[in-house]
PDB file of C-alpha atoms in Angstrom:
ATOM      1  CA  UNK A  23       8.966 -40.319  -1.626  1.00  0.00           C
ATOM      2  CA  UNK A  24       9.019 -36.621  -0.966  1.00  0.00           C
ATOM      3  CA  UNK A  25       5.965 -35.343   0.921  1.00  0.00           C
ATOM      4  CA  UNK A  26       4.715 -31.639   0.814  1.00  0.00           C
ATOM      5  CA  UNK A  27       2.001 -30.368   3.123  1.00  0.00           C
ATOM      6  CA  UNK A  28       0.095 -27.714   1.154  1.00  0.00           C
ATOM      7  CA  UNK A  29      -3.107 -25.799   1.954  1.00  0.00           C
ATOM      8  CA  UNK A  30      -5.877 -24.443  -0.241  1.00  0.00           C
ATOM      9  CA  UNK A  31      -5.125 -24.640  -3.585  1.00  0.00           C
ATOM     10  CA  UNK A  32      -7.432 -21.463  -4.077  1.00  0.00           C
ATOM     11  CA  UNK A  33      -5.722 -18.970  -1.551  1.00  0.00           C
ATOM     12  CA  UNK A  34      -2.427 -20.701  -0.678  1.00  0.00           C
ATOM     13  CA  UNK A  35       0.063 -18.257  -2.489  1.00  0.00           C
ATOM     14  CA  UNK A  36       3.146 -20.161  -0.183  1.00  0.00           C
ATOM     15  CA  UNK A  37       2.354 -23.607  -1.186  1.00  0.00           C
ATOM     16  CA  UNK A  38       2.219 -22.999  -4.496  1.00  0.00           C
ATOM     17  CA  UNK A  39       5.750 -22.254  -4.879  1.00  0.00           C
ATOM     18  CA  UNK A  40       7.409 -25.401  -4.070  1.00  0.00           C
ATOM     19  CA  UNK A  41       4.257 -27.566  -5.610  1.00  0.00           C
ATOM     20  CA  UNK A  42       4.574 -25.826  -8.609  1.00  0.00           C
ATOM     21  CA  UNK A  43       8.569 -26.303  -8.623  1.00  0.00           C
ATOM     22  CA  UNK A  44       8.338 -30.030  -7.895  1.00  0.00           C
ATOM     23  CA  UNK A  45       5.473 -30.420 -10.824  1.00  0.00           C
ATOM     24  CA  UNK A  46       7.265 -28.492 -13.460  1.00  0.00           C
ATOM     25  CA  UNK A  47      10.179 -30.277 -12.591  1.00  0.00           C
ATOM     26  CA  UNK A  48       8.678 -33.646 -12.791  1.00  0.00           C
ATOM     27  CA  UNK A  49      10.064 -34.340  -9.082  1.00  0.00           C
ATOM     28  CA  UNK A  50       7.787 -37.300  -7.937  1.00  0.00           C
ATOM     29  CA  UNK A  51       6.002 -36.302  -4.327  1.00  0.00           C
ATOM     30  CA  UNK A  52       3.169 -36.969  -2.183  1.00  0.00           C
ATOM     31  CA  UNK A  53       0.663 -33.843  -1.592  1.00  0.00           C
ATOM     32  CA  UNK A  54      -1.114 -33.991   1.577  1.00  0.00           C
ATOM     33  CA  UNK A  55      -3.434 -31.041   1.602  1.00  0.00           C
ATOM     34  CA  UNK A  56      -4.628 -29.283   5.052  1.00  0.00           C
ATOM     35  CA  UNK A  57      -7.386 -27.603   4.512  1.00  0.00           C
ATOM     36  CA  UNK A  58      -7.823 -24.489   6.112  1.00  0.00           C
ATOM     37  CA  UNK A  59     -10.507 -24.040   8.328  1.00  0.00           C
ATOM     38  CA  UNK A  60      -9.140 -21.547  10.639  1.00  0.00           C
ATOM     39  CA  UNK A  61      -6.031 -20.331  11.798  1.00  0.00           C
ATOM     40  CA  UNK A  62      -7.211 -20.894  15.681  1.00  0.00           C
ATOM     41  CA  UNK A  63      -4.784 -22.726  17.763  1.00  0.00           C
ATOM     42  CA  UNK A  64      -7.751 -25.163  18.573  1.00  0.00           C
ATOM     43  CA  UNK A  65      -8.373 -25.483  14.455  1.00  0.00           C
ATOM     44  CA  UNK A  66      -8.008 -28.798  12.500  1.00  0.00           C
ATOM     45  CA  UNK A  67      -5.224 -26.867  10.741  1.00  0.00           C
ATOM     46  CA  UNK A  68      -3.523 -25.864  13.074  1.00  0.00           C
ATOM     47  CA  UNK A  69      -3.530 -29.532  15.494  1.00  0.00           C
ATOM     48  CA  UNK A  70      -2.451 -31.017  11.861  1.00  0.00           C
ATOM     49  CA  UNK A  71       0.384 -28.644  10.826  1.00  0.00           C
ATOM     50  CA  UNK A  72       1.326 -28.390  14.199  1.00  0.00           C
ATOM     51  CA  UNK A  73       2.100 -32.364  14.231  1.00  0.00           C
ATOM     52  CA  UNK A  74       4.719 -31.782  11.270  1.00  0.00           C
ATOM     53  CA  UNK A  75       7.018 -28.233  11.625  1.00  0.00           C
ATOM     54  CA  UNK A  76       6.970 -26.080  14.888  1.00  0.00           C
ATOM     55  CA  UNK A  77       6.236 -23.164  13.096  1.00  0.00           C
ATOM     56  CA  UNK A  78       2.348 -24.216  12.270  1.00  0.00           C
ATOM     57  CA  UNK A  79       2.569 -22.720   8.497  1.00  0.00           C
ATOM     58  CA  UNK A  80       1.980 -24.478   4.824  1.00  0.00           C
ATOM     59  CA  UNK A  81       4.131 -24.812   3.248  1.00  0.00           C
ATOM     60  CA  UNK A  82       6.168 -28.089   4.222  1.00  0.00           C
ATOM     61  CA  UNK A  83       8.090 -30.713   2.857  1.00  0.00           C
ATOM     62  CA  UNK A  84       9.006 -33.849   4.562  1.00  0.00           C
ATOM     63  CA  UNK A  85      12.282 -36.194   3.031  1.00  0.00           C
ATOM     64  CA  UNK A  86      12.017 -39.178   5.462  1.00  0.00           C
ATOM     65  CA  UNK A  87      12.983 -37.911   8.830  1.00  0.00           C
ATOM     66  CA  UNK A  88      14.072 -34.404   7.774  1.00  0.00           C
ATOM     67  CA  UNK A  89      11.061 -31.801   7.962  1.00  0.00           C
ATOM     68  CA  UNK A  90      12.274 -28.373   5.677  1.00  0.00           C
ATOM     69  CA  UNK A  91      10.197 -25.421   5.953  1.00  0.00           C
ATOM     70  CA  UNK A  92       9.958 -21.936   4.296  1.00  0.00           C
ATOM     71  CA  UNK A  93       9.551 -21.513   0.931  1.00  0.00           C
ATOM     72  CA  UNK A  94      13.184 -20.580   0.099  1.00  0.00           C
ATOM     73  CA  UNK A  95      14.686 -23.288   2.324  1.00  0.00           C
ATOM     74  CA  UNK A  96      12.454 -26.046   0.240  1.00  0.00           C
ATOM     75  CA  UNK A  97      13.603 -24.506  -3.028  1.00  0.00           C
ATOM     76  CA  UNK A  98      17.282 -24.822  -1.698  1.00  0.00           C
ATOM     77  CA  UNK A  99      17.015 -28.371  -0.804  1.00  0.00           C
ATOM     78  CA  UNK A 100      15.381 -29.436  -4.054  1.00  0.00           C
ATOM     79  CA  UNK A 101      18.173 -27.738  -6.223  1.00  0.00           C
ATOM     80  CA  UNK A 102      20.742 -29.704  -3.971  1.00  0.00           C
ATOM     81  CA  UNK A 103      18.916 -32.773  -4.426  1.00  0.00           C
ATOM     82  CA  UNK A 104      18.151 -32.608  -7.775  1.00  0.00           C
ATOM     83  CA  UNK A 105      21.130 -30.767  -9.564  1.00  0.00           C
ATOM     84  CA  UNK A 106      20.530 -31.832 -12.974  1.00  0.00           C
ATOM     85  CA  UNK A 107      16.963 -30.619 -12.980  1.00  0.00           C
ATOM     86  CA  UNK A 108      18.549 -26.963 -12.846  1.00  0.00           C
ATOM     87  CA  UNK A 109      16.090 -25.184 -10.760  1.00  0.00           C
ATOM     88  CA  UNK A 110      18.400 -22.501 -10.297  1.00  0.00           C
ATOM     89  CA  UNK A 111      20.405 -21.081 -13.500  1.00  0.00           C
ATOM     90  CA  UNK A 112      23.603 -22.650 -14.734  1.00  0.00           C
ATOM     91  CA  UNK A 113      25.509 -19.043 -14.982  1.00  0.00           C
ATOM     92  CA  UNK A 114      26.918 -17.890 -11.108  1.00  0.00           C
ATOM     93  CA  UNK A 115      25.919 -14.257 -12.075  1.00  0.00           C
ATOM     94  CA  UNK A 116      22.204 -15.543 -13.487  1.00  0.00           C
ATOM     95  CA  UNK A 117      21.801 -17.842 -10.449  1.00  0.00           C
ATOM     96  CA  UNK A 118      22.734 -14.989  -7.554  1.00  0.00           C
ATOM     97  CA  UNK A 119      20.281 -12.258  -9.172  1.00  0.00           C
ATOM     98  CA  UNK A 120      17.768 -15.306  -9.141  1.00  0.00           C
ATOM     99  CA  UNK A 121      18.329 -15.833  -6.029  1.00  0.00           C
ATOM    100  CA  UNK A 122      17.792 -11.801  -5.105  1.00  0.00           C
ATOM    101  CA  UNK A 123      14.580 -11.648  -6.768  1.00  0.00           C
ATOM    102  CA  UNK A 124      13.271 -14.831  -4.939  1.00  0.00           C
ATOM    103  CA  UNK A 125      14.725 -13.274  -1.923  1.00  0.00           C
ATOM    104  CA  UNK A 126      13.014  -9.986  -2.765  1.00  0.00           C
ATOM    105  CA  UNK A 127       9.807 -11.358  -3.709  1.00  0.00           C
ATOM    106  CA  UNK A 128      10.017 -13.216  -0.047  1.00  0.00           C
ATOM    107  CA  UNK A 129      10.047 -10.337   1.671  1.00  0.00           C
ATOM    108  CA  UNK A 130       8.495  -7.270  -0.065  1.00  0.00           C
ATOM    109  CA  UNK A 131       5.762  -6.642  -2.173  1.00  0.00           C
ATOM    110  CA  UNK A 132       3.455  -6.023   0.856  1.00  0.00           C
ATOM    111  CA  UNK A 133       1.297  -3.811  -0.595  1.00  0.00           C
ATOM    112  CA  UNK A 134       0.458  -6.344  -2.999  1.00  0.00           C
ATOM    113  CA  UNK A 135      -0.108  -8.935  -1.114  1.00  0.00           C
ATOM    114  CA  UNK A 136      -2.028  -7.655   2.006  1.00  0.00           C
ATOM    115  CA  UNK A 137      -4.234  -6.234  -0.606  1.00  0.00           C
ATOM    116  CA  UNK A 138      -4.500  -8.636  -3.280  1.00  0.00           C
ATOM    117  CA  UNK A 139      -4.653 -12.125  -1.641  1.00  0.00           C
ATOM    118  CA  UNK A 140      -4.782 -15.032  -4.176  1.00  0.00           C
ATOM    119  CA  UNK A 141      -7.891 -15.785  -4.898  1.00  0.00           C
ATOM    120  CA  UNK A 142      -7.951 -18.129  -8.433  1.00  0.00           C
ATOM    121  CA  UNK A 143     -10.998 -19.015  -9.112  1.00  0.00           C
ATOM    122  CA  UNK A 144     -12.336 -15.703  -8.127  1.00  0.00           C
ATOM    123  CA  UNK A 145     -13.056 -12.914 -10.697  1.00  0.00           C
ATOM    124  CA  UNK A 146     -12.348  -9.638  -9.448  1.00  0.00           C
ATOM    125  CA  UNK A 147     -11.140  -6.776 -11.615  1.00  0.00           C
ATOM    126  CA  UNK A 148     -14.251  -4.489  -9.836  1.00  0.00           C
ATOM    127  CA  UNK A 149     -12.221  -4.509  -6.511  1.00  0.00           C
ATOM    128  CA  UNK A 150      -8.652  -4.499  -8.646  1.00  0.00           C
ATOM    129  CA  UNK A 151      -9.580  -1.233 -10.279  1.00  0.00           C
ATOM    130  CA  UNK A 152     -10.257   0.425  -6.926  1.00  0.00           C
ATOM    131  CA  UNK A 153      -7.231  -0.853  -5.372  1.00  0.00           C
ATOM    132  CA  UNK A 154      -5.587   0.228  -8.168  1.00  0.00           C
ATOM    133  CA  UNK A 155      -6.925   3.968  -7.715  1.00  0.00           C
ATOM    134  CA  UNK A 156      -6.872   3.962  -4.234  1.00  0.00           C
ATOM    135  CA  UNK A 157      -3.678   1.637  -3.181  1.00  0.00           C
ATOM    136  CA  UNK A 158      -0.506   3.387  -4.167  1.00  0.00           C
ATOM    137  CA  UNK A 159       1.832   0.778  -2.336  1.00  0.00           C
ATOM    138  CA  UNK A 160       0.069  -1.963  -4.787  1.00  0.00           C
ATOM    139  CA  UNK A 161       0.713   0.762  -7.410  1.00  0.00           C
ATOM    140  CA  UNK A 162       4.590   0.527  -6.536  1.00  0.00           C
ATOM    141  CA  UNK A 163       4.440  -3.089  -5.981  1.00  0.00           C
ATOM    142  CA  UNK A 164       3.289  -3.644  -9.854  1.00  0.00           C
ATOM    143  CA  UNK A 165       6.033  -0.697 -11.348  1.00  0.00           C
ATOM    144  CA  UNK A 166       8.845  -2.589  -9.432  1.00  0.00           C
ATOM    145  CA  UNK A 167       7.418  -6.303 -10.957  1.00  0.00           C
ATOM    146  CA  UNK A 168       7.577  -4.912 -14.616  1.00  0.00           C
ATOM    147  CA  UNK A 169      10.641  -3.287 -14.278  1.00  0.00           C
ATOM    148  CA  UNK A 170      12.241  -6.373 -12.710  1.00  0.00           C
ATOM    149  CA  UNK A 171      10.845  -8.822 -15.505  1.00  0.00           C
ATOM    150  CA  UNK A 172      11.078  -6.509 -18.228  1.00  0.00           C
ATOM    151  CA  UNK A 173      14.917  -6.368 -17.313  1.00  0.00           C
ATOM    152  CA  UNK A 174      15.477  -9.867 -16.450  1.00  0.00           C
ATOM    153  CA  UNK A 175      13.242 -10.948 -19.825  1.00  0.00           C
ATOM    154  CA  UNK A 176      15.526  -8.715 -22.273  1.00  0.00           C
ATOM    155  CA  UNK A 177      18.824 -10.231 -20.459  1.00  0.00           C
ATOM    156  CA  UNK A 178      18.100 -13.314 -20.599  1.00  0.00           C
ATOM    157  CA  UNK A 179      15.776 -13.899 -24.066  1.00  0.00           C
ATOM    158  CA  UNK A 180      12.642 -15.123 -22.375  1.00  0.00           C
ATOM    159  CA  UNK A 181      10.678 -16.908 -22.894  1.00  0.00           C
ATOM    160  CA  UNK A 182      10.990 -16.970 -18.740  1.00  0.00           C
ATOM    161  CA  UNK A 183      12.775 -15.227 -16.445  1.00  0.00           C
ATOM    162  CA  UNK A 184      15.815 -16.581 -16.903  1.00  0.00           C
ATOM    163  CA  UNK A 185      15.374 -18.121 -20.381  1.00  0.00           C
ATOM    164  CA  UNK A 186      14.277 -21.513 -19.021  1.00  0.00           C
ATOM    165  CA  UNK A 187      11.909 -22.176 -16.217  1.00  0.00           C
ATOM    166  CA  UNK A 188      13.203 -21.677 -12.859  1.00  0.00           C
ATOM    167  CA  UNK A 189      13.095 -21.399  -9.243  1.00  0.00           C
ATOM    168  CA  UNK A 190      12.038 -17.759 -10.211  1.00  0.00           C
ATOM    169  CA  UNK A 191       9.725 -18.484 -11.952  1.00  0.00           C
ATOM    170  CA  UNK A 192       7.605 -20.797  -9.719  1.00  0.00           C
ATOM    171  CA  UNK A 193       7.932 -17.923  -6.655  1.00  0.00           C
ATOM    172  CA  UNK A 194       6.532 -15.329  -8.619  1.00  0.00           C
ATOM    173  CA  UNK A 195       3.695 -17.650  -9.900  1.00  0.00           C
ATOM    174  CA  UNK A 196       1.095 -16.405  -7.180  1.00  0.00           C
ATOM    175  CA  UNK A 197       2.087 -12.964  -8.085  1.00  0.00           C
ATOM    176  CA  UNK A 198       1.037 -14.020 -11.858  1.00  0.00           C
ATOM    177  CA  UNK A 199      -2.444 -15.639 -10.234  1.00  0.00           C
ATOM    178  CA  UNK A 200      -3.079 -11.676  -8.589  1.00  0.00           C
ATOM    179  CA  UNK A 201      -2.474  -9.959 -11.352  1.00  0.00           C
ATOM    180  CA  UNK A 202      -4.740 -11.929 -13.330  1.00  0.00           C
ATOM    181  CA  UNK A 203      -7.413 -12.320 -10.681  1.00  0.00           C
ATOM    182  CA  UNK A 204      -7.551  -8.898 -10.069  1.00  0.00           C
ATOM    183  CA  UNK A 205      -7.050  -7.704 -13.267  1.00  0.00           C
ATOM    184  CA  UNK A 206      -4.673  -5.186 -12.447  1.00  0.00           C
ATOM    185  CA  UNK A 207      -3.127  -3.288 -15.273  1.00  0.00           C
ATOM    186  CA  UNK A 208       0.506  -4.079 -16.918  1.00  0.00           C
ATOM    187  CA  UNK A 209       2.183  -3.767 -20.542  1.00  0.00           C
ATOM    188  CA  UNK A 210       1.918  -6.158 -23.058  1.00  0.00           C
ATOM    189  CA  UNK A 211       5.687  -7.697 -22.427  1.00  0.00           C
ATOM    190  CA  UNK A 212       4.468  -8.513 -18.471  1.00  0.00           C
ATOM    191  CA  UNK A 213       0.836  -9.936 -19.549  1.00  0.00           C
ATOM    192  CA  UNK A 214       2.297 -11.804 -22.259  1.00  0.00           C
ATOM    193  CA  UNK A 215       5.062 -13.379 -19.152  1.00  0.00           C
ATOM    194  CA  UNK A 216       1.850 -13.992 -16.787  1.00  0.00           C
ATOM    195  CA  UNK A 217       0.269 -15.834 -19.941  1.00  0.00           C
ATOM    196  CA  UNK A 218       3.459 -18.189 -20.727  1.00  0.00           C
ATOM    197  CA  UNK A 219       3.562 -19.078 -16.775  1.00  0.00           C
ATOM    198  CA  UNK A 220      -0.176 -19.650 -16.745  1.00  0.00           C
ATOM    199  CA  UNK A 221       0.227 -21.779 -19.266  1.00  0.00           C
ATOM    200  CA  UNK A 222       3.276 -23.918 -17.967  1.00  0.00           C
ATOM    201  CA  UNK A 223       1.861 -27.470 -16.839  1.00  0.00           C
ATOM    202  CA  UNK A 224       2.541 -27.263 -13.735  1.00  0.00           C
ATOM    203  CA  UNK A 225       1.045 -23.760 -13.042  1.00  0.00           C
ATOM    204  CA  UNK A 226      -2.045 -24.659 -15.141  1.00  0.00           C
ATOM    205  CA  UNK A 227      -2.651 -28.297 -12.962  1.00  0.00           C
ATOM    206  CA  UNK A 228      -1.884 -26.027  -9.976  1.00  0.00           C
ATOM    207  CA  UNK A 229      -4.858 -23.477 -11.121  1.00  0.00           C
ATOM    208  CA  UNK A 230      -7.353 -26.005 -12.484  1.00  0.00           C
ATOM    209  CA  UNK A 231      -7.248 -28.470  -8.966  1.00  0.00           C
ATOM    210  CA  UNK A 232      -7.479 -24.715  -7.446  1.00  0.00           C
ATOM    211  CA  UNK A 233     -11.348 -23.942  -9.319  1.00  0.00           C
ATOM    212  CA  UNK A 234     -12.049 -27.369  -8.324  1.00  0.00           C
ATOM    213  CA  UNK A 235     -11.902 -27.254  -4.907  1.00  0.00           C
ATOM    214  CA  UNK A 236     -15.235 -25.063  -4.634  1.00  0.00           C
ATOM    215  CA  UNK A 237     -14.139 -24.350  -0.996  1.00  0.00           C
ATOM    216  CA  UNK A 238     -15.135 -20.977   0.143  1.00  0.00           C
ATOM    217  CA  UNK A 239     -13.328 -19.628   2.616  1.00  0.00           C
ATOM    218  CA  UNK A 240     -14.765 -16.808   4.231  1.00  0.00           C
ATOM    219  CA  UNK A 241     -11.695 -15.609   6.031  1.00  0.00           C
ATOM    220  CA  UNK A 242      -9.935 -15.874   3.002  1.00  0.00           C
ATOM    221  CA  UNK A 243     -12.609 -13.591   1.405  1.00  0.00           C
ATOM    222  CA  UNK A 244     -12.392 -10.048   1.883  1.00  0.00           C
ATOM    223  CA  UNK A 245     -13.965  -8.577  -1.283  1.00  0.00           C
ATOM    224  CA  UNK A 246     -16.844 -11.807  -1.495  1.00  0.00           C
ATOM    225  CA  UNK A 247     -19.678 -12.597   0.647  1.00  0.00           C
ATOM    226  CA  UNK A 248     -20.080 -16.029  -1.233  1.00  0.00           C
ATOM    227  CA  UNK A 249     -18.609 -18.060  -4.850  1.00  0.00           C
TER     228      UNK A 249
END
C-alpha cells in the first residue's frame, strides 16, 4: 500500500495536497503523520523525515522502494498510476492550463502565504483585516486567485475548476483553508468555490482530523499566544 508522510494536519498547507488528492480519489494509503516539533536538525522531525527523503520536508510518499517527493512530483505519479481516476483533465488544452495553475500556485503567491500561514482551526479575521489593509502583495495574491478561478469556473461550468474535481483543485485547497481562516475578502462566485471545496469529503475529513489535533504549535503561531 501507498504510504504518505504528512505533518500537522492544522498548519501543513504541503501535505494536504496529495492527502487530499489520494482521499477524494478514493486511492487506498497509509498516513504516517510527523508531528512537528521543530524544524532543528536535532528535532524528532527532522531525525524522522530525514530517515525517508534527503530533502527533510512533508510531504512524502513512499510506493515500496520508490520514495517521490514534492508536491507536484506526487501528483504526477498518482495520475500515472491511476489513469482512470482522472486527476488531471481528459482535454490536452484543459489538462496543460491545469497543470500551469498547479505550477503557478507552486511557486507564487508569496505574499499570501508568508503572511497567511494555514492555520484551520484557528479563527482569525482580526489579523486578516489588517493584513488586508496593510499587505498589498496578499492584496495581489487574492485579485490574481479570483481572476484565475473566475476564468477557469466560466470555461469550464464549475462546479470545480475544471468541471470535475482535480489535481487543481486539491493544490489550491490550503489556499481555500486561508481565505477562510483569515477571513479575507472575495466575491460571491470565489466564496461560493471555497464553500464547494470545503465541503468535498476529502477536504472536509482533511479539516475536521485538523481541529482535532488540539496541537499548538507555537512556531507555527504568529498572530496567537495560545488555542
Amino acid at each position: 500500500m501507498l504510504k504518505l508522510y504528512i505533518g500537522n494536519k492544522n498548519y501543513s498547507s504541503w501535505s494536504m495536497r496529495p492527502w487530499v488528492l489520494l482521499k477524494q480519489a478514493g486511492i487506498p494509503f497509509e498516513e504516517i503523520k510527523v508531528r512537528f516539533d521543530s524544524f532543528d536538525a536535532d528535532s524528532s522531525f527532522k531525525h524522522t523525515i530525514n530517515a525517508v527523503t534527503p530533502t527533510g520536508k512533508v510531504p512524502v510518499l513512499v510506493d515500496g522502494d520508490l520514495v517521490v517527493w514534492d508536491t507536484l512530483a506526487i501528483a504526477e505519479y498518482l495520475a500515472e498510476q491511476f489513469p482512470d481516476q482522472t486527476l488531471w483533465p481528459r482535454d490536452k488544452a484543459a489538462r496543460a492550463r491545469a497543470r500551469s495553475v498547479c505550477a503557478e500556485m507552486h511557486a507564487g503567491f508569496t505574499g499570501l502565504r508568508g503572511n497567511c500561514p494555514m492555520n484551520i482551526e484557528a479563527s482569525l479575521a482580526d489579523a486578516g483585516a489588517l493584513i488586508w489593509r496593510d499587505k498589498p502583495a496578499v492584496r495581489a495574491d487574492v485579485d490574481r486567485l479570483v481572476t484565475m478561478w473566475q476564468e477557469l469556473l466560466a470555461a469550464h461550468g464549475g462546479p470545480l475548476l475544471f468541471g470535475d474535481f482535480s489535481i487543481a483543485d486539491a493544490y489550491f485547497a490550503p489556499v481555500c483553508m486561508r481565505l477562510k481562516s483569515y477571513a479575507l475578502p472575495v466575491p460571491p462566485p470565489s466564496a461560493a468555490y471555497v464553500a464547494r471545496v470545503c465541503a468535498l469529503p476529502g477536504v472536509k475529513a482533511w479539516m475536521d482530523e485538523a481541529v482535532a489535533e488540539q496541537d499548538f504549535r507555537e512556531f507555527e503561531e504568529p498572530y496567537r499566544l495560545k488555542r
